[in-house]
Short mmCIF file of C-alpha atoms in Angstrom, two decimals:
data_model
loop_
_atom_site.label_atom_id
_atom_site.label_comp_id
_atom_site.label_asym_id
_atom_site.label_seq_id
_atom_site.Cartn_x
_atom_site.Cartn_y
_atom_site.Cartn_z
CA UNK A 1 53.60 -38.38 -7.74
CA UNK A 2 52.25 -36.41 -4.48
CA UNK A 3 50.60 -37.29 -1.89
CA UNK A 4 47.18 -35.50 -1.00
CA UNK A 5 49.21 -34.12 1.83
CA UNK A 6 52.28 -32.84 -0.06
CA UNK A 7 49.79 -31.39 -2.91
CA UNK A 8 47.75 -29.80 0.11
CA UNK A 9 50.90 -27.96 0.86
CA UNK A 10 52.24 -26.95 -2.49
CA UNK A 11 48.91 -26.03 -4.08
CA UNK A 12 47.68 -24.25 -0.40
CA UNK A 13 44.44 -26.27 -1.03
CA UNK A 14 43.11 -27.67 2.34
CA UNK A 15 43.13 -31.67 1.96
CA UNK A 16 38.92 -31.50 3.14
CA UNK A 17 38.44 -28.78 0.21
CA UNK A 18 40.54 -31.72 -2.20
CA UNK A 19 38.62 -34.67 -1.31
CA UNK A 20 35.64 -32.25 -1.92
CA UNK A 21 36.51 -31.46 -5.61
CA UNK A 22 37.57 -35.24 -5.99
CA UNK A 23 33.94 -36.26 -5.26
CA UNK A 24 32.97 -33.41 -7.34
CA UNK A 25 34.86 -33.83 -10.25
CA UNK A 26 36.48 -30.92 -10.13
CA UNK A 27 39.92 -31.98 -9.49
CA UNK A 28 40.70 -35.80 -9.55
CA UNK A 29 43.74 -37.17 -8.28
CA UNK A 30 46.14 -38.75 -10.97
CA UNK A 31 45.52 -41.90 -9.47
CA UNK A 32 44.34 -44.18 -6.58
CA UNK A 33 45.35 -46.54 -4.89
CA UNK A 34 42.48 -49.58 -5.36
CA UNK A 35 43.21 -51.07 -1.68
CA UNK A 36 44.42 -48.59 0.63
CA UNK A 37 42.43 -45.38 -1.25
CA UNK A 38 45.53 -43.14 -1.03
CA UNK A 39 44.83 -40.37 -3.20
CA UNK A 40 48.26 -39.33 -5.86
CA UNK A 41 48.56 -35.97 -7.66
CA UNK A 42 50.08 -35.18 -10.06
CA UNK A 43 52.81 -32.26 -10.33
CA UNK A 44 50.97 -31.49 -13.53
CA UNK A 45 47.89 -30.34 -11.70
CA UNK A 46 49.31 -27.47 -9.14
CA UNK A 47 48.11 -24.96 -12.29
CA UNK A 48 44.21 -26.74 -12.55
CA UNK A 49 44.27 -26.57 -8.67
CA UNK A 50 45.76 -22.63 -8.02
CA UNK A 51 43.20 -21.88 -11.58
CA UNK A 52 40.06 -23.07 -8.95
CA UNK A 53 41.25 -21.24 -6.13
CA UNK A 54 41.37 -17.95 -8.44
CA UNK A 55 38.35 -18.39 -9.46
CA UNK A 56 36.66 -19.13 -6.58
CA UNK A 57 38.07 -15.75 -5.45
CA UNK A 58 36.39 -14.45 -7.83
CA UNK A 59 32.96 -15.38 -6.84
CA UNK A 60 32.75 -18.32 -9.26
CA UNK A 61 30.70 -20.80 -7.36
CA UNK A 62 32.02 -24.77 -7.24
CA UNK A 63 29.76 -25.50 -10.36
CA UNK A 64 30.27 -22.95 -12.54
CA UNK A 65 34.04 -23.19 -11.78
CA UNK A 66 34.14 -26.53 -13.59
CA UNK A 67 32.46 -24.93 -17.03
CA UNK A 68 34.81 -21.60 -16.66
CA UNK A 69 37.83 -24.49 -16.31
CA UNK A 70 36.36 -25.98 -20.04
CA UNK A 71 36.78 -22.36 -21.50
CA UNK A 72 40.43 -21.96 -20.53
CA UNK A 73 41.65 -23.39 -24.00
CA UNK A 74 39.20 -20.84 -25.82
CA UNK A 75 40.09 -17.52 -24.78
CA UNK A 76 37.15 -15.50 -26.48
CA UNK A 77 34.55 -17.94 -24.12
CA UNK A 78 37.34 -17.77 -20.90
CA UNK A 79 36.66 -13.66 -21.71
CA UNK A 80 32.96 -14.26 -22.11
CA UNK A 81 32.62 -15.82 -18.64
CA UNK A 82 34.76 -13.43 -16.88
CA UNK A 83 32.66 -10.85 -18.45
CA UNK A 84 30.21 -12.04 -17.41
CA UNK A 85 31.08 -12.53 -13.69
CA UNK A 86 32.61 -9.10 -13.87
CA UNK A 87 29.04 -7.39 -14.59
CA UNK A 88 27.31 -9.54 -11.65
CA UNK A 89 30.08 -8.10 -9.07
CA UNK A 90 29.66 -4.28 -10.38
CA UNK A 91 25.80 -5.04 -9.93
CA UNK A 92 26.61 -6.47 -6.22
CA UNK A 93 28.48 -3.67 -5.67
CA UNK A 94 25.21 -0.82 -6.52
CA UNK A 95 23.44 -2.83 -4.40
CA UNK A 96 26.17 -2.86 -1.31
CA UNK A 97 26.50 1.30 -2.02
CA UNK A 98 22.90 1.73 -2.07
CA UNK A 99 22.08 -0.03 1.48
CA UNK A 100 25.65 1.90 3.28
CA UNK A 101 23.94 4.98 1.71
CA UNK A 102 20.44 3.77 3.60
CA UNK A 103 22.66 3.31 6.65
CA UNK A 104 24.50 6.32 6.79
CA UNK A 105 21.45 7.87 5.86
CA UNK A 106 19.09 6.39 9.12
CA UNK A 107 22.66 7.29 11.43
CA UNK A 108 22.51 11.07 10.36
CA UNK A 109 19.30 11.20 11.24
CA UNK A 110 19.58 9.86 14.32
CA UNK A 111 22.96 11.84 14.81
CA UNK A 112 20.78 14.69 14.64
CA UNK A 113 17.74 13.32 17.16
CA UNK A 114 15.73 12.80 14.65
CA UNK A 115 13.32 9.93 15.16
CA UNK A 116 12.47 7.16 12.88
CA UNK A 117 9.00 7.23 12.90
CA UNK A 118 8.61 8.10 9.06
CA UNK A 119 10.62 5.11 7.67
CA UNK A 120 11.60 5.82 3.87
CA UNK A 121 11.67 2.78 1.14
CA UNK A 122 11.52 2.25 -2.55
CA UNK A 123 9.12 -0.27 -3.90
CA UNK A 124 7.54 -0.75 -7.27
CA UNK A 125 3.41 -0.50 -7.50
CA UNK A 126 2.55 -2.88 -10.26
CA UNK A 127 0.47 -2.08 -12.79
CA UNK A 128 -3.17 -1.64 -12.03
CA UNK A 129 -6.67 -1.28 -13.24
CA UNK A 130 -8.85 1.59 -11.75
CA UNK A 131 -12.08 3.14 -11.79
CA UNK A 132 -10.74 6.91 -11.54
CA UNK A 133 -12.52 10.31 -11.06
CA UNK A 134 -10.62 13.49 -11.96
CA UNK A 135 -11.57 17.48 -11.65
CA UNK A 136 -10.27 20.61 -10.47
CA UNK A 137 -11.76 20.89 -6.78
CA UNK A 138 -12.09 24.17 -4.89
CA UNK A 139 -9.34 22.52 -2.53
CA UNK A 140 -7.72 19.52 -1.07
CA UNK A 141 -10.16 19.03 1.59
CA UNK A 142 -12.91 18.81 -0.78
CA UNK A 143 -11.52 15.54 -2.25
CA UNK A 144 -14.12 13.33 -0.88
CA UNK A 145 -16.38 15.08 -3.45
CA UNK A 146 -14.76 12.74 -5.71
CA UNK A 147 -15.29 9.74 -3.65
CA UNK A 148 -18.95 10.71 -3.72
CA UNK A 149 -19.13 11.13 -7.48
CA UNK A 150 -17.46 7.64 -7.55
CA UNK A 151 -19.66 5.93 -5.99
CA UNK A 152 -22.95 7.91 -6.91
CA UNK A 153 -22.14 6.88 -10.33
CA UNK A 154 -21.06 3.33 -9.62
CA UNK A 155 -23.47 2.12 -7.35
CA UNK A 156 -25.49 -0.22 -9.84
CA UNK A 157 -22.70 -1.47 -11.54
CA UNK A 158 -21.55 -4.26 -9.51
CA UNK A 159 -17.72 -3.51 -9.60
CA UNK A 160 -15.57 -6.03 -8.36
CA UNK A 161 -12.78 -4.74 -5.98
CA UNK A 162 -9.11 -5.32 -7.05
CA UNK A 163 -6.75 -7.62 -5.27
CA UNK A 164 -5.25 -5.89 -3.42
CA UNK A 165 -7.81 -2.99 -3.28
CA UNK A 166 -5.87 0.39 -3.39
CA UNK A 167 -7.81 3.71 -2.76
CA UNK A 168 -5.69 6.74 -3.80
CA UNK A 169 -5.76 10.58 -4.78
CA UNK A 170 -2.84 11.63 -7.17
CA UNK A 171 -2.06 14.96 -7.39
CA UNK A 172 -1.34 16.67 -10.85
CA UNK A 173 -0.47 20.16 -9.44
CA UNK A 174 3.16 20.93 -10.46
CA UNK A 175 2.87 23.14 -6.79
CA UNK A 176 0.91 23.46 -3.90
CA UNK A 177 -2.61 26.04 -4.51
CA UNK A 178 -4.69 27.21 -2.61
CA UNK A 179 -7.84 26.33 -4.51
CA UNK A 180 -8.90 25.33 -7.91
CA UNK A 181 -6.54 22.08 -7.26
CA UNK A 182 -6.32 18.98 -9.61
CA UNK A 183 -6.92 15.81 -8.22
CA UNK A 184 -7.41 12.23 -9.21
CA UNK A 185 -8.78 9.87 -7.52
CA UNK A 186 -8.32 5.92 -8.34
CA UNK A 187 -9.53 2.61 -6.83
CA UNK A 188 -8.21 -0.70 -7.92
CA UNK A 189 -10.99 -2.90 -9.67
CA UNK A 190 -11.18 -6.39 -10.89
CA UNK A 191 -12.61 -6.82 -14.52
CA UNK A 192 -13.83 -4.56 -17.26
CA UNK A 193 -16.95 -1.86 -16.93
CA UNK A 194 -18.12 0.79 -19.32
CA UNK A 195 -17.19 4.55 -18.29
CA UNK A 196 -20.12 6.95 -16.32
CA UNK A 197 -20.00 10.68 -16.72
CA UNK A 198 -16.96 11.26 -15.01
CA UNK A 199 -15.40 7.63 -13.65
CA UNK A 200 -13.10 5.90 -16.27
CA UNK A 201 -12.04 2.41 -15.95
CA UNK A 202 -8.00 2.38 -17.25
CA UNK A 203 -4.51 1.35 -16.80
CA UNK A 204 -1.85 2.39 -14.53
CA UNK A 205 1.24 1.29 -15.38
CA UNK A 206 3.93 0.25 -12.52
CA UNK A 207 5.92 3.09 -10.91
CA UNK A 208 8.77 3.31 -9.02
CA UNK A 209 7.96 5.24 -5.43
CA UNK A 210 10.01 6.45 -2.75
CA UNK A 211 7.32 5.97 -0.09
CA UNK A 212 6.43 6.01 3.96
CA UNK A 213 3.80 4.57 6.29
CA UNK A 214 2.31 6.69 8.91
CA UNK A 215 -0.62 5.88 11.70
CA UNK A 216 -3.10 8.79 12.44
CA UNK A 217 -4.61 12.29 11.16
CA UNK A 218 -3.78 13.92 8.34
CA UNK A 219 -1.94 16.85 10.11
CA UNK A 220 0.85 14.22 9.68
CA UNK A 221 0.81 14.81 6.21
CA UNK A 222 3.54 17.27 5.70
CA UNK A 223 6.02 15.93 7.89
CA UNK A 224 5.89 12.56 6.04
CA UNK A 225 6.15 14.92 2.95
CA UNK A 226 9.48 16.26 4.28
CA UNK A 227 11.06 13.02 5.02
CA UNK A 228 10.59 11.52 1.89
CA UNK A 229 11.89 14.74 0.25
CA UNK A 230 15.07 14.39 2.55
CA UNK A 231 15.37 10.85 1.79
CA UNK A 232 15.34 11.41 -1.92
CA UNK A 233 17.68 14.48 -1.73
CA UNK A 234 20.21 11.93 0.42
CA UNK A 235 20.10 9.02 -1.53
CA UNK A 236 20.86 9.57 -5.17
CA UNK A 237 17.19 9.93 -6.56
CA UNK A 238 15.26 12.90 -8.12
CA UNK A 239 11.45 13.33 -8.40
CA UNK A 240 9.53 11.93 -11.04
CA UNK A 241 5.90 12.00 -11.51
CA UNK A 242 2.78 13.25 -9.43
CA UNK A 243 2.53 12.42 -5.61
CA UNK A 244 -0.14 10.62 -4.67
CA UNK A 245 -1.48 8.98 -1.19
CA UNK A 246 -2.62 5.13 -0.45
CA UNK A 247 -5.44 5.44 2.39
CA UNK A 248 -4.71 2.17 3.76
CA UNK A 249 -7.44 2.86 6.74
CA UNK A 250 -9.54 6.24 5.71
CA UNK A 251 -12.45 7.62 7.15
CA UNK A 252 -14.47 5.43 4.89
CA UNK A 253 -13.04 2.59 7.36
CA UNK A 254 -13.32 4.44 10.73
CA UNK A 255 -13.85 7.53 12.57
CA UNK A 256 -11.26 7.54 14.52
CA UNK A 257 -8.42 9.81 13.12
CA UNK A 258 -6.17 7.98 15.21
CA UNK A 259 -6.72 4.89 13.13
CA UNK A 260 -6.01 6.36 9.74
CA UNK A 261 -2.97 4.46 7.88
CA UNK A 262 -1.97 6.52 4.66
CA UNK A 263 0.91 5.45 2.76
CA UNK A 264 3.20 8.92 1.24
CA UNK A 265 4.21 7.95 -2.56
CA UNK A 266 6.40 9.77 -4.45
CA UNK A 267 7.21 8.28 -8.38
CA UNK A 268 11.07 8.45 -8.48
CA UNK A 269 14.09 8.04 -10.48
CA UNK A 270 18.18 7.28 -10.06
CA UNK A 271 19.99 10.30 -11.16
#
């Protein structure tokens, strides 16, 4: 029999990390002694005691280390588990590569004295139901003719605003025209309404973005466009789906351009 000290030493298990799994159950000493509480290990046990270490450099957490320890007589369920474990590392690992590319991303930009004023993230817009108007305009400036048509035809019907409310213009243009542009615009209700002349109530299912905040006039627009571009180009994604704008703060909310907040989405995928 051992000693907790000698199997301390022969199993490299710290004797605070032994009395740990003792109270756990994880690893009980042979025996103990009733009046002095001496704890005695077995020689027999060094395998069950360098089998938890492995695991737990693996990843295995104290609990689930005592159920993978249950499936070392049954190989197919000891394969199962390692499997298992296996898959949740590779998925820690995508997530580990996909914040150092974020990193090294935000440092090359600053390498090159570029500012970080147009902060790029990906976030999922859940699905949502809108009251949405949609035409070919003469051009983009002309989009609040939409907003008027919206609420011309809306005005009597009580609509409930969604939670959050979301006011948006998506659009459908493969390119940037000149005129004769098609745009969609879409505000987040609450509840169900019959379609007008030209505002249907529908569905928008969630979408992946790759999207950026900005504070202030429009004429901001295009540089938010170009570092959400760059950030997709730099970190693994590819476009996919129409742009379209969040106004946050529009000038339905204030005159002052200064206090516009418009939020740059682009639907994305991984390559």
């Amino acid at each position: 029999m051992l000693k907790i000290g000698e199997f301390s030493k022969l199993s490299r298990v710290s004797i605070r990390l032994l009395r740990q799994y003792d109270e756990s159950g994880l690893l009980t000493p042979e025996t103990t002694d009733p009046f002095t509480g001496y704890r005695y290990y077995s020689e027999y046990q060094l395998p069950t005691a360098n089998r938890i270490t492995a695991l737990k450099d693996m990843g295995f957490t104290q609990s689930a280390i005592s159920e993978v320890l249950d499936c070392y007589d049954d190989p197919g369920s000891l394969e199962r588990c390692l499997r298992l474990k296996r898959a949740e590392a590779a998925s820690s690992l995508v997530e580990a590569e996909r914040r150092l590319r974020l990193l090294d991303t935000a440092l090359e930009r600053l390498r090159k004295g570029e500012t970080m004023k147009y902060d790029v993230t990906v976030k999922t817009i859940p699905e949502r139901t809108v009251a949405s108007v949609r035409q070919i305009i003469p051009s983009y400036d002309r989009e609040g003719d939409l907003w008027g048509i919206y609420c011309q035809e809306t005005a009597r019907m009580n609509i409930q605003d969604g939670d959050p409310v979301l006011c948006a213009a998506v659009y459908w243009d493969r390119e940037y025209k000149e005129n004769d542009v098609d745009v969609e615009i879409q505000k987040t209700v609450k509840g169900a309404y019959p379609d007008t002349e030209h505002v249907k109530f529908k569905t928008v299912p969630a979408v992946q973005v790759a999207s950026t905040t900005f504070r202030g006039s429009y004429e901001q627009m295009t540089k938010a466009n170009e570092a959400v571009a760059a950030w997709v180009r730099e970190n693994g994604y590819a476009f996919d789906g129409a742009a379209f704008f969040i106004y946050h703060v529009s000038p339905h909310d204030t005159r002052n351009p200064d206090e516009f907040l418009t939020e740059v989405c682009y639907p994305v995928s991984r390559k």
